[in-house]
């Protein structure tokens, strides 16, 4: 049931980085010395240097197996964590190092023989400067240095699959540089005399030309990246389609193109059912100065004047109608039903499923509550700032058949607010300890929502408890947990249940141990927060149960997503980007499916932070985590928190036609481009995104 957190991926990444850096520096130095070998002052020095450099080359060759080992350690996390290294980075240094050992080292040995007479006897070239200037002496080592440079830069830019283009560029680039070096080498020796190394003005000129060439190359790339990163003022969010998903033939990815089997269906057709609603709510968005329990003030935007917004509680089967009224001064907004697989047009994504509701405007959402459990709602327009400032609230769907009576429920949304005192972790806007009286013997349910960007760790002290639901989905046969630490990624939910003991129970967010929720028979008492414990692993908790598909199923389509970092530009600004398969939105190709298909998605996180990946409109079944089958209760998630170094295999049925967001629920990351879409063939959107449209899609 427990798994220690995955052995430090970033440490292992750093070892690999370090070895690549040392390899580059070392071989650059060796190559330089070898290149200068012919210019040794005396023959004796030349011999001595040759012997030393032969040894240096042999020692330096050991860096290749070292890099292979660090790459293989990364391979331990999965193929995508090492593919670029094993296919490109390591061969780029291994091949020239091999050439160095086979060609350069014997040549250096000959050059290093004690005296010219011995050398003559041994039928070898004499230790003359001309012999030391032969290509075999320095060229292979220079090739190692060039390969080492490309191999190192590749770590920074982290090519994602498909690797064909990065491979061609890397191998091609190295080959090109080597051709230039080789040609220059050709005229090093004239009439048996080695040309002197450039000095003075000639030297300056050469350095200047080299520097200029590098600047033009790097500057050209950066300029191109900078310009192409600028977001168009008006664009469609779903312009490109994934080209390398495995499936039955290509799917038409441009809903605007013609001549394909399916007629074009605008997503606006996929609305909730008509009829008289069973439940009606109004959410009024306003600007509001609000206070946390400590009195700290928040410059908020809030639904119905409160943070979090009002709890919307409905019963399974209800037809729900929610009217969003925008009374903010100047904040267009929407509402998205996080975790509810509503019809596409009700999904609340500005620029994709609707236009943002302008100040003074309103919008009606209608959907039938088909799922049961703990969900939440939030703005999906400029959400990284709007949710942060308070435009979110809990949403609970009770089962059609009411459960046992007398359960005390606490719906607790964890969120970090920007306050006048800086970032403050809260539970339901409380940044101090909240106390509640609960009679011993009472069944208690805590519905925990992480409405923040980053993963949070929670503990429950004072009682064993069960995790009875994850992301709203009930856990089959949950068992008691004791002193366990619960990791909950951004956007995710857990339901915790226990029977109230006669002593206090304390819920703690480890980011704010002084705050939290203290339950006790009389609403008084003390209990120290539990600050550590074995970590809960939902993929091994509870008991297996039947699922409509599983790891052995035949998948109609499968996609591979690699999450990573690289330096680059987003909308004209330089950042360390959060990428999906090397891209940032709107350049991340869409996952394209046909209605009814069974789809598999593999997500590998090579970056340095966790990414809570949230697919709208669908729940995914976790097949495996880090290569291990999920063995517990079937785990259906809407938000899959993939930690650094982790990988997940997920499956879902494409049964909710439309165009759907699939993004990191660290909303900062989403705003910076860690966003993609799931598209059904033949479905189009009439909505546009971009500054000029007022729809800030994120
Ligand atoms: Cu909770 Cu796309 O969002
Ligand atoms: Cu992220």
PDB file of N, CA and C in Angstrom, residues 313 372-374 396-399 402-412 438 442-448 460 465-469 494-500 507 517 519:
ATOM      1  N   UNK A 313     -24.434  21.672  -3.814  1.00  0.00           N
ATOM      2  CA  UNK A 313     -24.672  20.273  -3.460  1.00  0.00           C
ATOM      3  C   UNK A 313     -25.915  19.798  -4.185  1.00  0.00           C
ATOM      4  N   UNK A 372     -21.024  10.741  -8.816  1.00  0.00           N
ATOM      5  CA  UNK A 372     -21.240  10.944  -7.385  1.00  0.00           C
ATOM      6  C   UNK A 372     -19.900  11.344  -6.795  1.00  0.00           C
ATOM      7  N   UNK A 373     -19.928  12.221  -5.808  1.00  0.00           N
ATOM      8  CA  UNK A 373     -18.676  12.477  -5.100  1.00  0.00           C
ATOM      9  C   UNK A 373     -18.285  13.935  -5.011  1.00  0.00           C
ATOM     10  N   UNK A 374     -16.996  14.146  -4.755  1.00  0.00           N
ATOM     11  CA  UNK A 374     -16.454  15.472  -4.476  1.00  0.00           C
ATOM     12  C   UNK A 374     -15.811  16.057  -5.729  1.00  0.00           C
ATOM     13  N   UNK A 396     -20.538  19.107  -4.647  1.00  0.00           N
ATOM     14  CA  UNK A 396     -20.701  17.752  -4.110  1.00  0.00           C
ATOM     15  C   UNK A 396     -21.945  17.126  -4.704  1.00  0.00           C
ATOM     16  N   UNK A 397     -21.805  15.890  -5.163  1.00  0.00           N
ATOM     17  CA  UNK A 397     -22.967  15.168  -5.678  1.00  0.00           C
ATOM     18  C   UNK A 397     -23.233  13.979  -4.765  1.00  0.00           C
ATOM     19  N   UNK A 398     -24.398  14.023  -4.105  1.00  0.00           N
ATOM     20  CA  UNK A 398     -24.786  12.926  -3.226  1.00  0.00           C
ATOM     21  C   UNK A 398     -25.386  11.808  -4.063  1.00  0.00           C
ATOM     22  N   UNK A 399     -25.213  10.563  -3.595  1.00  0.00           N
ATOM     23  CA  UNK A 399     -25.766   9.446  -4.368  1.00  0.00           C
ATOM     24  C   UNK A 399     -27.289   9.493  -4.416  1.00  0.00           C
ATOM     25  N   UNK A 402     -29.733   7.682  -0.787  1.00  0.00           N
ATOM     26  CA  UNK A 402     -29.013   8.315   0.318  1.00  0.00           C
ATOM     27  C   UNK A 402     -28.307   7.268   1.187  1.00  0.00           C
ATOM     28  N   UNK A 403     -27.097   7.617   1.636  1.00  0.00           N
ATOM     29  CA  UNK A 403     -26.342   6.710   2.503  1.00  0.00           C
ATOM     30  C   UNK A 403     -26.869   6.791   3.920  1.00  0.00           C
ATOM     31  N   UNK A 404     -26.134   6.196   4.884  1.00  0.00           N
ATOM     32  CA  UNK A 404     -26.566   6.241   6.278  1.00  0.00           C
ATOM     33  C   UNK A 404     -26.686   7.682   6.768  1.00  0.00           C
ATOM     34  N   UNK A 405     -27.660   7.919   7.609  1.00  0.00           N
ATOM     35  CA  UNK A 405     -27.884   9.268   8.117  1.00  0.00           C
ATOM     36  C   UNK A 405     -26.879   9.585   9.224  1.00  0.00           C
ATOM     37  N   UNK A 406     -26.803  10.833   9.571  1.00  0.00           N
ATOM     38  CA  UNK A 406     -26.011  11.235  10.725  1.00  0.00           C
ATOM     39  C   UNK A 406     -24.536  11.410  10.458  1.00  0.00           C
ATOM     40  N   UNK A 407     -24.112  11.414   9.176  1.00  0.00           N
ATOM     41  CA  UNK A 407     -22.696  11.620   8.872  1.00  0.00           C
ATOM     42  C   UNK A 407     -22.379  13.106   8.972  1.00  0.00           C
ATOM     43  N   UNK A 408     -21.322  13.436   9.706  1.00  0.00           N
ATOM     44  CA  UNK A 408     -20.872  14.834   9.734  1.00  0.00           C
ATOM     45  C   UNK A 408     -19.911  15.029   8.582  1.00  0.00           C
ATOM     46  N   UNK A 409     -20.189  16.007   7.760  1.00  0.00           N
ATOM     47  CA  UNK A 409     -19.326  16.241   6.606  1.00  0.00           C
ATOM     48  C   UNK A 409     -18.570  17.543   6.741  1.00  0.00           C
ATOM     49  N   UNK A 410     -17.325  17.522   6.337  1.00  0.00           N
ATOM     50  CA  UNK A 410     -16.532  18.744   6.243  1.00  0.00           C
ATOM     51  C   UNK A 410     -15.952  18.805   4.838  1.00  0.00           C
ATOM     52  N   UNK A 411     -16.345  19.810   4.113  1.00  0.00           N
ATOM     53  CA  UNK A 411     -15.785  19.998   2.776  1.00  0.00           C
ATOM     54  C   UNK A 411     -14.666  21.019   2.926  1.00  0.00           C
ATOM     55  N   UNK A 412     -13.455  20.599   2.601  1.00  0.00           N
ATOM     56  CA  UNK A 412     -12.283  21.420   2.899  1.00  0.00           C
ATOM     57  C   UNK A 412     -11.493  21.654   1.618  1.00  0.00           C
ATOM     58  N   UNK A 438     -17.557  17.403  17.621  1.00  0.00           N
ATOM     59  CA  UNK A 438     -18.185  16.238  16.991  1.00  0.00           C
ATOM     60  C   UNK A 438     -18.347  15.173  18.072  1.00  0.00           C
ATOM     61  N   UNK A 442     -19.674   9.453  16.043  1.00  0.00           N
ATOM     62  CA  UNK A 442     -20.274   9.999  14.824  1.00  0.00           C
ATOM     63  C   UNK A 442     -19.439   9.615  13.605  1.00  0.00           C
ATOM     64  N   UNK A 443     -20.078   9.126  12.557  1.00  0.00           N
ATOM     65  CA  UNK A 443     -19.309   8.920  11.321  1.00  0.00           C
ATOM     66  C   UNK A 443     -18.952  10.278  10.704  1.00  0.00           C
ATOM     67  N   UNK A 444     -17.691  10.435  10.334  1.00  0.00           N
ATOM     68  CA  UNK A 444     -17.213  11.713   9.804  1.00  0.00           C
ATOM     69  C   UNK A 444     -16.681  11.502   8.395  1.00  0.00           C
ATOM     70  N   UNK A 445     -17.008  12.417   7.505  1.00  0.00           N
ATOM     71  CA  UNK A 445     -16.443  12.391   6.157  1.00  0.00           C
ATOM     72  C   UNK A 445     -15.808  13.747   5.883  1.00  0.00           C
ATOM     73  N   UNK A 446     -14.538  13.739   5.512  1.00  0.00           N
ATOM     74  CA  UNK A 446     -13.865  14.974   5.115  1.00  0.00           C
ATOM     75  C   UNK A 446     -13.652  14.917   3.616  1.00  0.00           C
ATOM     76  N   UNK A 447     -14.212  15.888   2.931  1.00  0.00           N
ATOM     77  CA  UNK A 447     -14.015  15.965   1.472  1.00  0.00           C
ATOM     78  C   UNK A 447     -12.914  16.980   1.221  1.00  0.00           C
ATOM     79  N   UNK A 448     -11.778  16.460   0.830  1.00  0.00           N
ATOM     80  CA  UNK A 448     -10.579  17.274   0.716  1.00  0.00           C
ATOM     81  C   UNK A 448     -10.359  17.643  -0.753  1.00  0.00           C
ATOM     82  N   UNK A 460      -3.844  13.071   8.983  1.00  0.00           N
ATOM     83  CA  UNK A 460      -4.983  13.042   9.883  1.00  0.00           C
ATOM     84  C   UNK A 460      -4.504  12.314  11.132  1.00  0.00           C
ATOM     85  N   UNK A 465      -8.235   5.956   9.577  1.00  0.00           N
ATOM     86  CA  UNK A 465      -9.259   6.449   8.647  1.00  0.00           C
ATOM     87  C   UNK A 465      -9.145   5.692   7.340  1.00  0.00           C
ATOM     88  N   UNK A 466     -10.179   5.862   6.519  1.00  0.00           N
ATOM     89  CA  UNK A 466     -10.163   5.255   5.194  1.00  0.00           C
ATOM     90  C   UNK A 466     -10.208   6.361   4.150  1.00  0.00           C
ATOM     91  N   UNK A 467      -9.539   6.136   3.020  1.00  0.00           N
ATOM     92  CA  UNK A 467      -9.750   7.005   1.856  1.00  0.00           C
ATOM     93  C   UNK A 467     -10.863   6.331   1.073  1.00  0.00           C
ATOM     94  N   UNK A 468     -12.038   6.942   1.071  1.00  0.00           N
ATOM     95  CA  UNK A 468     -13.184   6.262   0.467  1.00  0.00           C
ATOM     96  C   UNK A 468     -13.439   6.692  -0.967  1.00  0.00           C
ATOM     97  N   UNK A 469     -12.810   7.787  -1.394  1.00  0.00           N
ATOM     98  CA  UNK A 469     -12.971   8.187  -2.798  1.00  0.00           C
ATOM     99  C   UNK A 469     -11.756   8.993  -3.222  1.00  0.00           C
ATOM    100  N   UNK A 494      -9.685  13.875  -2.275  1.00  0.00           N
ATOM    101  CA  UNK A 494      -9.809  12.645  -1.496  1.00  0.00           C
ATOM    102  C   UNK A 494     -11.008  12.801  -0.575  1.00  0.00           C
ATOM    103  N   UNK A 495     -11.760  11.706  -0.394  1.00  0.00           N
ATOM    104  CA  UNK A 495     -12.752  11.662   0.678  1.00  0.00           C
ATOM    105  C   UNK A 495     -12.151  10.788   1.781  1.00  0.00           C
ATOM    106  N   UNK A 496     -12.149  11.320   3.008  1.00  0.00           N
ATOM    107  CA  UNK A 496     -11.620  10.565   4.149  1.00  0.00           C
ATOM    108  C   UNK A 496     -12.774  10.252   5.089  1.00  0.00           C
ATOM    109  N   UNK A 497     -12.815   9.032   5.618  1.00  0.00           N
ATOM    110  CA  UNK A 497     -13.898   8.676   6.536  1.00  0.00           C
ATOM    111  C   UNK A 497     -13.362   7.963   7.764  1.00  0.00           C
ATOM    112  N   UNK A 498     -13.972   8.271   8.858  1.00  0.00           N
ATOM    113  CA  UNK A 498     -13.619   7.605  10.112  1.00  0.00           C
ATOM    114  C   UNK A 498     -14.769   7.794  11.086  1.00  0.00           C
ATOM    115  N   UNK A 499     -14.704   7.053  12.172  1.00  0.00           N
ATOM    116  CA  UNK A 499     -15.688   7.220  13.236  1.00  0.00           C
ATOM    117  C   UNK A 499     -15.040   8.064  14.324  1.00  0.00           C
ATOM    118  N   UNK A 500     -15.730   9.097  14.740  1.00  0.00           N
ATOM    119  CA  UNK A 500     -15.154  10.036  15.690  1.00  0.00           C
ATOM    120  C   UNK A 500     -14.816   9.330  16.999  1.00  0.00           C
ATOM    121  N   UNK A 507      -6.707  17.363  11.290  1.00  0.00           N
ATOM    122  CA  UNK A 507      -6.334  17.374   9.873  1.00  0.00           C
ATOM    123  C   UNK A 507      -5.330  18.494   9.658  1.00  0.00           C
ATOM    124  N   UNK A 517      -7.713  21.583  10.865  1.00  0.00           N
ATOM    125  CA  UNK A 517      -9.050  21.345  11.405  1.00  0.00           C
ATOM    126  C   UNK A 517      -8.906  20.412  12.598  1.00  0.00           C
ATOM    127  N   UNK A 519     -11.041  18.364  15.362  1.00  0.00           N
ATOM    128  CA  UNK A 519     -12.353  17.893  15.786  1.00  0.00           C
ATOM    129  C   UNK A 519     -12.199  17.274  17.164  1.00  0.00           C
TER     130      UNK A 519
END
